[in-house]
Coordinates of N, CA and C in Angstrom, one line a residue:
M30 N -34.4 3.2 -33.5 CA -33.1 2.9 -32.9 C -32.6 4.1 -32.1
K31 N -32.8 5.3 -32.7 CA -32.3 6.5 -32.1 C -33.1 6.8 -30.8
K32 N -34.4 6.5 -30.8 CA -35.3 6.7 -29.7 C -34.9 5.8 -28.5
I33 N -34.6 4.5 -28.8 CA -34.2 3.6 -27.8 C -32.9 4.0 -27.2
L34 N -31.9 4.5 -28.0 CA -30.6 5.0 -27.4 C -30.9 6.2 -26.5
C35 N -31.7 7.1 -26.9 CA -32.1 8.3 -26.1 C -32.7 7.8 -24.8
L36 N -33.6 6.8 -24.8 CA -34.2 6.3 -23.6 C -33.2 5.7 -22.7
I37 N -32.3 4.9 -23.2 CA -31.3 4.3 -22.4 C -30.4 5.3 -21.7
I38 N -30.0 6.3 -22.5 CA -29.2 7.4 -21.9 C -30.0 8.2 -20.9
G39 N -31.2 8.4 -21.2 CA -32.1 9.2 -20.2 C -32.2 8.4 -18.9
F40 N -32.5 7.1 -19.0 CA -32.7 6.3 -17.8 C -31.4 6.2 -17.0
S41 N -30.3 6.1 -17.8 CA -28.9 6.0 -17.1 C -28.7 7.3 -16.3
L42 N -29.0 8.4 -16.9 CA -28.8 9.7 -16.2 C -29.7 9.8 -15.0
V43 N -30.9 9.4 -15.1 CA -31.8 9.4 -13.9 C -31.3 8.5 -12.8
A44 N -30.8 7.3 -13.2 CA -30.3 6.3 -12.2 C -29.1 6.9 -11.5
L45 N -28.2 7.6 -12.3 CA -27.0 8.2 -11.7 C -27.4 9.3 -10.7
A46 N -28.4 10.1 -11.1 CA -28.9 11.2 -10.3 C -29.5 10.7 -8.9
V47 N -30.2 9.6 -8.9 CA -30.8 9.2 -7.7 C -30.0 8.2 -6.9
M48 N -28.9 7.7 -7.5 CA -28.0 6.8 -6.7 C -27.4 7.5 -5.5
P49 N -27.3 6.8 -4.4 CA -26.6 7.4 -3.3 C -25.1 7.6 -3.6
A50 N -24.6 8.7 -3.2 CA -23.2 9.0 -3.6 C -22.3 8.2 -2.6
Q51 N -21.5 7.4 -3.2 CA -20.5 6.6 -2.4 C -19.1 7.1 -2.8
A52 N -18.2 6.8 -1.9 CA -16.8 7.2 -2.2 C -15.9 6.2 -1.6
F53 N -14.7 6.6 -1.5 CA -13.6 5.7 -1.0 C -14.0 5.0 0.2
M54 N -13.8 3.6 0.3 CA -14.1 2.9 1.5 C -12.9 1.9 1.7
M55 N -12.2 2.1 2.8 CA -11.0 1.3 3.1 C -11.5 0.0 3.7
K56 N -11.2 -1.1 3.0 CA -11.7 -2.5 3.5 C -10.7 -3.1 4.5
S57 N -9.4 -3.0 4.2 CA -8.4 -3.6 5.1 C -7.0 -3.0 4.9
L58 N -6.3 -3.1 6.0 CA -4.9 -2.6 6.0 C -4.1 -3.7 6.7
S59 N -3.1 -4.2 6.0 CA -2.2 -5.2 6.6 C -0.8 -4.6 6.7
I60 N -0.2 -4.6 7.8 CA 1.2 -4.1 8.1 C 2.0 -5.3 8.5
T61 N 3.0 -5.6 7.7 CA 3.9 -6.7 8.0 C 5.3 -6.1 8.3
L62 N 5.8 -6.4 9.5 CA 7.1 -5.8 9.8 C 8.2 -6.9 9.6
D63 N 9.4 -6.4 9.2 CA 10.5 -7.3 9.1 C 11.4 -7.1 10.3
Q64 N 12.5 -7.9 10.4 CA 13.4 -7.8 11.6 C 14.1 -6.5 11.8
S65 N 14.1 -5.6 10.8 CA 14.7 -4.3 10.9 C 13.7 -3.2 11.2
G66 N 12.5 -3.5 11.3 CA 11.5 -2.5 11.6 C 10.8 -1.9 10.4
N67 N 11.2 -2.4 9.2 CA 10.6 -1.9 8.0 C 9.2 -2.5 7.8
A68 N 8.3 -1.8 7.2 CA 7.0 -2.3 7.0 C 6.6 -2.4 5.6
D69 N 5.9 -3.5 5.2 CA 5.2 -3.6 4.0 C 3.8 -3.5 4.3
M70 N 3.1 -2.6 3.6 CA 1.7 -2.4 3.9 C 0.9 -2.7 2.7
D71 N -0.3 -3.3 2.9 CA -1.2 -3.7 1.8 C -2.5 -3.1 2.2
L72 N -3.0 -2.2 1.4 CA -4.3 -1.5 1.6 C -5.3 -2.0 0.6
Q73 N -6.4 -2.5 1.0 CA -7.5 -2.9 0.1 C -8.6 -1.9 0.3
Y74 N -9.2 -1.4 -0.8 CA -10.2 -0.4 -0.7 C -11.2 -0.5 -1.9
D75 N -12.3 0.2 -1.8 CA -13.3 0.3 -2.9 C -13.3 1.7 -3.3
L76 N -13.4 1.9 -4.6 CA -13.6 3.3 -5.1 C -15.0 3.3 -5.8
S77 N -15.6 4.5 -5.8 CA -16.8 4.7 -6.5 C -16.6 4.7 -8.0
F78 N -17.6 4.6 -8.8 CA -17.5 4.6 -10.2 C -16.8 5.8 -10.7
F79 N -17.1 7.0 -10.1 CA -16.5 8.2 -10.5 C -15.0 8.3 -10.2
E80 N -14.6 7.7 -9.0 CA -13.2 7.7 -8.6 C -12.5 6.7 -9.5
Q81 N -13.1 5.6 -9.8 CA -12.4 4.6 -10.8 C -12.2 5.3 -12.1
S82 N -13.2 6.1 -12.6 CA -13.0 6.7 -13.8 C -11.9 7.7 -13.8
A83 N -11.8 8.4 -12.7 CA -10.7 9.4 -12.6 C -9.3 8.7 -12.6
V84 N -9.2 7.5 -12.0 CA -8.0 6.8 -12.1 C -7.7 6.3 -13.5
F85 N -8.8 5.8 -14.1 CA -8.6 5.3 -15.5 C -8.1 6.4 -16.4
F86 N -8.7 7.6 -16.3 CA -8.4 8.7 -17.2 C -7.2 9.5 -16.7
K87 N -6.5 9.0 -15.7 CA -5.3 9.6 -15.2 C -5.5 11.0 -14.6
I88 N -6.8 11.2 -14.2 CA -7.1 12.5 -13.5 C -6.6 12.4 -12.0
A89 N -6.7 11.2 -11.5 CA -6.2 10.9 -10.1 C -5.1 9.9 -10.2
D90 N -4.1 10.0 -9.3 CA -3.0 9.0 -9.2 C -2.9 8.5 -7.8
P91 N -3.6 7.3 -7.5 CA -3.5 6.8 -6.1 C -2.1 6.5 -5.7
A92 N -1.2 6.0 -6.5 CA 0.1 5.7 -6.1 C 0.9 7.0 -5.7
G93 N 0.8 8.0 -6.5 CA 1.4 9.3 -6.1 C 0.9 9.9 -4.9
E94 N -0.5 9.8 -4.7 CA -1.1 10.4 -3.5 C -0.7 9.6 -2.2
L95 N -0.6 8.3 -2.3 CA -0.2 7.5 -1.2 C 1.3 7.8 -0.9
Q96 N 2.1 7.9 -1.9 CA 3.5 8.1 -1.6 C 3.7 9.5 -0.9
S97 N 3.0 10.5 -1.4 CA 3.1 11.8 -0.7 C 2.6 11.7 0.7
A98 N 1.5 11.0 0.9 CA 0.9 10.9 2.3 C 1.9 10.2 3.2
F99 N 2.5 9.1 2.8 CA 3.4 8.4 3.7 C 4.7 9.1 3.8
N100 N 5.2 9.7 2.8 CA 6.5 10.5 2.9 C 6.4 11.6 3.9
S101 N 5.2 12.2 4.0 CA 5.1 13.4 4.9 C 5.2 12.9 6.3
G102 N 5.0 11.7 6.6 CA 5.1 11.2 8.0 C 6.3 10.3 8.2
S103 N 7.2 10.2 7.3 CA 8.3 9.2 7.4 C 9.7 10.0 7.2
A104 N 10.6 9.6 8.0 CA 12.0 10.2 8.0 C 12.7 9.7 6.7
E105 N 12.4 8.6 6.2 CA 13.0 8.0 5.0 C 12.0 7.9 3.8
P106 N 12.5 7.9 2.6 CA 11.5 7.8 1.5 C 10.7 6.5 1.5
V107 N 9.5 6.7 1.2 CA 8.5 5.6 1.1 C 8.4 5.2 -0.4
T108 N 8.2 3.9 -0.6 CA 8.1 3.4 -2.0 C 6.7 2.7 -2.1
V109 N 5.9 3.2 -3.1 CA 4.7 2.6 -3.5 C 5.1 1.5 -4.5
T110 N 4.9 0.2 -4.1 CA 5.4 -0.9 -4.9 C 4.3 -1.4 -5.8
G111 N 3.1 -0.9 -5.6 CA 2.0 -1.3 -6.5 C 0.7 -0.5 -6.1
A112 N -0.1 -0.2 -7.1 CA -1.4 0.5 -6.9 C -2.3 0.2 -8.0
T113 N -3.5 -0.2 -7.7 CA -4.6 -0.4 -8.6 C -5.8 0.4 -8.2
S114 N -6.9 0.2 -8.8 CA -8.1 0.9 -8.4 C -8.8 0.3 -7.2
S115 N -8.2 -0.8 -6.7 CA -8.7 -1.4 -5.5 C -7.7 -1.8 -4.4
S116 N -6.4 -1.5 -4.7 CA -5.4 -1.9 -3.7 C -4.1 -1.1 -3.9
A117 N -3.3 -1.0 -2.9 CA -2.0 -0.4 -2.9 C -1.1 -1.1 -2.0
Q118 N 0.2 -1.2 -2.4 CA 1.2 -1.8 -1.6 C 2.3 -0.8 -1.4
V119 N 2.7 -0.6 -0.2 CA 3.6 0.5 0.2 C 4.7 -0.1 1.1
H120 N 6.0 0.3 0.8 CA 7.1 -0.1 1.7 C 7.5 1.1 2.5
V121 N 7.5 1.0 3.8 CA 7.9 2.1 4.7 C 9.1 1.7 5.5
P122 N 10.3 2.3 5.1 CA 11.5 1.9 5.9 C 11.4 2.5 7.3
S123 N 12.0 1.8 8.3 CA 12.1 2.2 9.7 C 10.8 2.6 10.2
F124 N 9.7 1.8 9.9 CA 8.4 2.1 10.4 C 8.3 2.0 11.9
A125 N 8.8 0.8 12.4 CA 8.7 0.5 13.9 C 10.1 0.9 14.5
D126 N 9.9 1.5 15.7 CA 11.1 1.7 16.6 C 11.5 0.4 17.2
M127 N 12.9 0.2 17.3 CA 13.4 -1.0 17.9 C 14.3 -0.7 19.1
T128 N 14.1 -1.4 20.2 CA 15.0 -1.3 21.3 C 15.5 -2.7 21.7
I129 N 16.8 -2.8 22.1 CA 17.3 -4.1 22.5 C 17.8 -4.0 23.9
V130 N 17.3 -4.8 24.8 CA 17.7 -4.8 26.2 C 17.9 -6.2 26.6
N131 N 19.1 -6.5 27.1 CA 19.5 -7.8 27.6 C 19.3 -8.8 26.4
G132 N 19.6 -8.4 25.2 CA 19.4 -9.3 24.1 C 18.0 -9.6 23.6
K133 N 17.0 -8.9 24.2 CA 15.6 -9.0 23.8 C 15.2 -7.8 23.0
T134 N 14.7 -8.0 21.8 CA 14.2 -7.0 20.9 C 12.8 -6.6 21.1
T135 N 12.5 -5.4 21.3 CA 11.1 -4.9 21.4 C 10.9 -3.9 20.3
M136 N 9.7 -4.1 19.6 CA 9.3 -3.2 18.5 C 8.1 -2.4 18.9
T137 N 8.1 -1.2 18.5 CA 7.0 -0.3 18.7 C 6.6 0.4 17.4
T138 N 5.3 0.1 17.0 CA 4.8 0.8 15.8 C 4.3 2.2 16.2
P139 N 4.3 3.1 15.3 CA 3.7 4.4 15.6 C 2.2 4.3 15.4
S140 N 1.5 5.2 16.0 CA 0.0 5.4 15.7 C -0.2 5.8 14.3
V141 N -1.2 5.2 13.6 CA -1.5 5.6 12.3 C -2.9 6.1 12.2
S142 N -3.0 7.4 11.8 CA -4.4 8.0 11.7 C -4.8 8.4 10.3
F143 N -6.0 8.1 10.0 CA -6.6 8.5 8.7 C -7.5 9.7 8.8
E144 N -7.4 10.4 10.0 CA -8.2 11.6 10.2 C -7.8 12.7 9.2
R145 N -6.5 12.9 8.9 CA -6.1 13.9 7.9 C -6.7 13.7 6.6
A146 N -6.8 12.4 6.1 CA -7.4 12.1 4.8 C -8.8 12.6 4.8
E147 N -9.6 12.4 5.8 CA -11.0 12.9 5.9 C -11.0 14.4 5.9
Q148 N -10.1 15.1 6.6 CA -10.1 16.5 6.6 C -9.7 17.1 5.2
V149 N -8.8 16.5 4.5 CA -8.4 16.9 3.2 C -9.6 16.8 2.2
L150 N -10.3 15.6 2.3 CA -11.5 15.4 1.4 C -12.5 16.4 1.7
N151 N -12.7 16.8 2.9 CA -13.8 17.8 3.3 C -13.5 19.2 2.7
N152 N -12.3 19.4 2.2 CA -12.0 20.7 1.6 C -12.4 20.8 0.1
Y153 N -12.8 19.7 -0.5 CA -13.2 19.7 -1.9 C -14.6 20.0 -2.1
W154 N -14.9 20.6 -3.2 CA -16.3 21.1 -3.5 C -17.3 20.0 -3.5
F155 N -16.9 18.7 -3.8 CA -17.9 17.6 -3.9 C -18.0 16.9 -2.6
A156 N -17.4 17.4 -1.5 CA -17.4 16.7 -0.2 C -18.8 16.4 0.3
S157 N -19.7 17.3 0.1 CA -21.1 17.1 0.6 C -21.8 16.0 -0.2
F158 N -21.3 15.6 -1.3 CA -22.0 14.6 -2.1 C -21.4 13.1 -1.9
V159 N -20.4 13.0 -1.1 CA -19.8 11.7 -1.0 C -19.7 11.3 0.5
T160 N -19.6 10.0 0.8 CA -19.5 9.5 2.2 C -18.4 8.6 2.3
P161 N -17.1 9.1 2.4 CA -16.0 8.2 2.4 C -15.9 7.5 3.8
D162 N -15.2 6.4 3.8 CA -14.9 5.6 5.0 C -13.5 5.3 5.0
F163 N -12.7 6.1 5.8 CA -11.2 5.9 5.8 C -10.8 4.9 6.9
S164 N -11.7 4.4 7.7 CA -11.4 3.5 8.8 C -11.4 2.1 8.2
P165 N -10.2 1.4 8.2 CA -10.1 0.1 7.7 C -11.1 -0.9 8.4
G166 N -11.8 -1.7 7.7 CA -12.7 -2.7 8.3 C -11.9 -3.6 9.2
L167 N -10.7 -4.0 8.7 CA -9.8 -4.8 9.5 C -8.3 -4.3 9.3
T168 N -7.7 -4.0 10.4 CA -6.2 -3.7 10.4 C -5.5 -4.8 11.1
T169 N -4.5 -5.4 10.4 CA -3.6 -6.4 11.0 C -2.2 -6.0 11.0
I170 N -1.6 -6.0 12.1 CA -0.1 -5.7 12.3 C 0.6 -7.0 12.6
T171 N 1.5 -7.5 11.7 CA 2.2 -8.7 11.9 C 3.6 -8.5 12.2
F172 N 4.1 -9.0 13.3 CA 5.5 -8.8 13.7 C 6.3 -10.0 13.2
P173 N 7.7 -9.8 13.1 CA 8.5 -10.8 12.5 C 8.4 -12.2 13.1
D174 N 8.0 -12.3 14.4 CA 7.9 -13.6 15.0 C 6.5 -14.2 14.8
G175 N 5.6 -13.6 14.0 CA 4.3 -14.1 13.7 C 3.2 -13.5 14.6
Y176 N 3.5 -12.8 15.7 CA 2.5 -12.3 16.5 C 1.7 -11.2 15.8
K177 N 0.4 -11.2 16.0 CA -0.5 -10.3 15.3 C -1.3 -9.5 16.2
E178 N -1.6 -8.3 15.9 CA -2.5 -7.4 16.6 C -3.6 -7.1 15.5
L179 N -4.9 -7.1 15.9 CA -6.0 -6.9 15.0 C -6.8 -5.7 15.6
F180 N -7.3 -4.9 14.7 CA -8.2 -3.8 15.0 C -9.3 -3.7 14.0
N181 N -10.5 -3.5 14.5 CA -11.7 -3.4 13.6 C -12.2 -2.0 13.5
D182 N -12.4 -1.5 12.3 CA -13.1 -0.2 12.1 C -12.5 0.9 13.0
R183 N -11.2 1.1 12.9 CA -10.6 2.2 13.7 C -10.0 3.2 12.8
L184 N -10.4 4.5 12.9 CA -9.9 5.6 12.1 C -8.4 5.9 12.5
T185 N -8.1 5.7 13.8 CA -6.8 5.8 14.3 C -6.3 4.5 14.9
I186 N -5.2 4.0 14.3 CA -4.7 2.7 14.8 C -3.7 3.0 15.8
P187 N -3.8 2.5 17.0 CA -2.9 2.9 18.1 C -1.5 2.3 17.9
S188 N -0.6 2.9 18.6 CA 0.8 2.4 18.7 C 0.8 1.0 19.3
V189 N 1.6 0.1 18.8 CA 1.6 -1.3 19.4 C 3.1 -1.6 19.8
T190 N 3.3 -2.1 21.0 CA 4.6 -2.5 21.4 C 4.6 -4.0 21.7
H191 N 5.6 -4.7 21.1 CA 5.7 -6.1 21.2 C 7.1 -6.6 21.4
R192 N 7.4 -7.5 22.4 CA 8.7 -8.1 22.5 C 8.8 -9.3 21.6
I193 N 9.8 -9.3 20.7 CA 9.9 -10.3 19.7 C 10.4 -11.6 20.4
S194 N 9.7 -12.7 20.2 CA 10.2 -14.0 20.8 C 11.2 -14.6 19.9
S195 N 12.2 -15.3 20.5 CA 13.2 -15.9 19.6 C 12.8 -17.4 19.3

């Protein structure tokens, strides 16, 4: 029995050693705007086994990291409303700028870039062992009138301007 356990552990270690190193992969980002320009964001992502372990053992805190990242680019405090090992929900007040001309409201979202996340990761000692993908496979921006803008595999999401229809 002891030999079988040693063999299983040995094969497991060999499998881990030869597995390609995977890391964070952003699957989708949904940004839903309300009438005041606030945004509710839903991020769906995959974590590697090691990253999931870090979350499980409380070595890493995705909710805290997301809150810090969004707070650094926001004039008002950002709230992480939920975070798991595969998703996060964030509320960003005053995300979109609003202008009203002749009774017509126009909303403009800021550009959103994930380049800094890649730069930060590259500073860690394990950076050469992982291949993160911070560009969401699909980004959807939904305005209060139902209008949607879609972007595929973009590391930087451009600013979007839309006149709200009544």
